[in-house]
Amino acid sequence: MSSAIASTRFSVLDRSRTREGHTDAEALRDTVGLARELEALGYHRVWVSEHHGVPGVAGSAPTVLAAAVAGATRTIRVGTGGVMLPNHQPLVVAEQFGVLESLFPGRIDMGLGRSVGFTGGVRKALGRGKDDAEDFEAQLGELLGWFRGTSPTGVHARPAEGLSVPAFVLAMGEGAAIAARAGLPMVIGDLRNRAKMQRGIDHYRAHFQPSPWASEPYVVISGTVAVAATPEEARRLLVPEAWSMAYSRTHGTFPPLPPAERVEALTMTAKERGFYESGLAGHIAGTEEQVADELETVLKETGAQELLVTTSTYDRSALLESYRRLAKLW
């Protein structure tokens, strides 16, 4: 085992992707079941995501789903990747995480993102506009203030006040600078654009300001990792998500994951084929040996302390097998 891999924490973000022929309820139960398996395999944390109005994603209420995951596990850390702060009032977010931390002390993470609803319709339904993302830094400061009891309103967030819930910034675009100024750990992706990711990491480390939440920089890199007995099997794990992304780019809606064999039998337009091939490229996929070599490289280049794996695929048993094989590397 390499020194870089041995010294890195491995975690998972499961987005509760729906699958063709399966229900949203199954997708949510799959996430809870996967969390139990990941705990047994020794993964450090499992996170869930926030999406609204997306046919291919069942995970719309991350703090609710995190509670179900935490209740079904015993030791693994549980959190959100992330709660999209511009969609919510910071007081309510603080209260939700205060409840989670009170019920599952020492196991809860607060991953926070700055995205607003993906479409105009979703933003309107949420009562938000595109510009609300620009207020993320102020919202972040307000949220952290609720835990420290520093709100100028005179209101106290219960049961959040006085609790310490680790906060992470999902660094998309401006996120690296915001994480550095706030003195918070940063989650950054994706593995397909290493140069851009490295620039964000370098900026974060250079400008990091120690805070009550973190005394030094902490970098989590995120992306798709697929491990199988052969390179071909590993690549097939990527096929459903690659097609869903290609479909969303050409049809404007993000569909449930199809089986790989159905995708491979499709006749695609040139535009669809281009997006599809692009969606398959740049991920870390292969046998244990191949993945270990590539992980060793990227972990040494970035100096990241943690890897957050974000793989989605139709075949849940193959996905679990991939996580089993990945766990053997450390």
Coordinates of N, CA and C in Angstrom, one line a residue, residues 26 70 76 89 148 161 177 182 218 221 243 254 308 322:
E26 N -37.0 3.5 -3.5 CA -35.9 2.5 -3.6 C -34.6 3.2 -3.6
A70 N -27.9 8.2 9.6 CA -27.2 8.2 10.9 C -27.9 7.2 11.8
I76 N -19.9 5.5 11.4 CA -19.4 6.3 10.3 C -20.0 7.7 10.4
Q89 N -33.0 29.5 4.9 CA -32.7 30.5 5.9 C -31.6 29.9 6.8
R148 N -22.4 29.8 17.4 CA -21.6 30.5 18.4 C -22.4 31.5 19.3
E161 N -27.0 26.2 19.3 CA -26.0 27.1 19.9 C -25.2 26.3 20.9
A177 N -12.0 30.5 -2.5 CA -11.7 31.8 -1.8 C -12.5 32.0 -0.5
A182 N -13.1 32.0 5.4 CA -13.9 31.5 6.5 C -13.1 30.6 7.4
Y218 N -7.7 22.1 5.2 CA -8.1 20.7 5.0 C -8.8 20.6 3.7
I221 N -10.8 16.2 -2.0 CA -11.0 16.2 -3.4 C -12.1 15.2 -3.7
W243 N -24.3 8.7 -19.9 CA -25.5 8.9 -20.8 C -26.5 9.8 -20.2
F254 N -32.6 15.8 -16.7 CA -31.7 14.8 -16.2 C -32.5 13.6 -15.8
L308 N -13.4 12.1 -1.6 CA -14.8 11.9 -1.5 C -15.3 11.3 -2.8
S322 N -17.3 -2.2 -6.3 CA -16.3 -1.2 -6.6 C -15.8 -0.6 -5.3

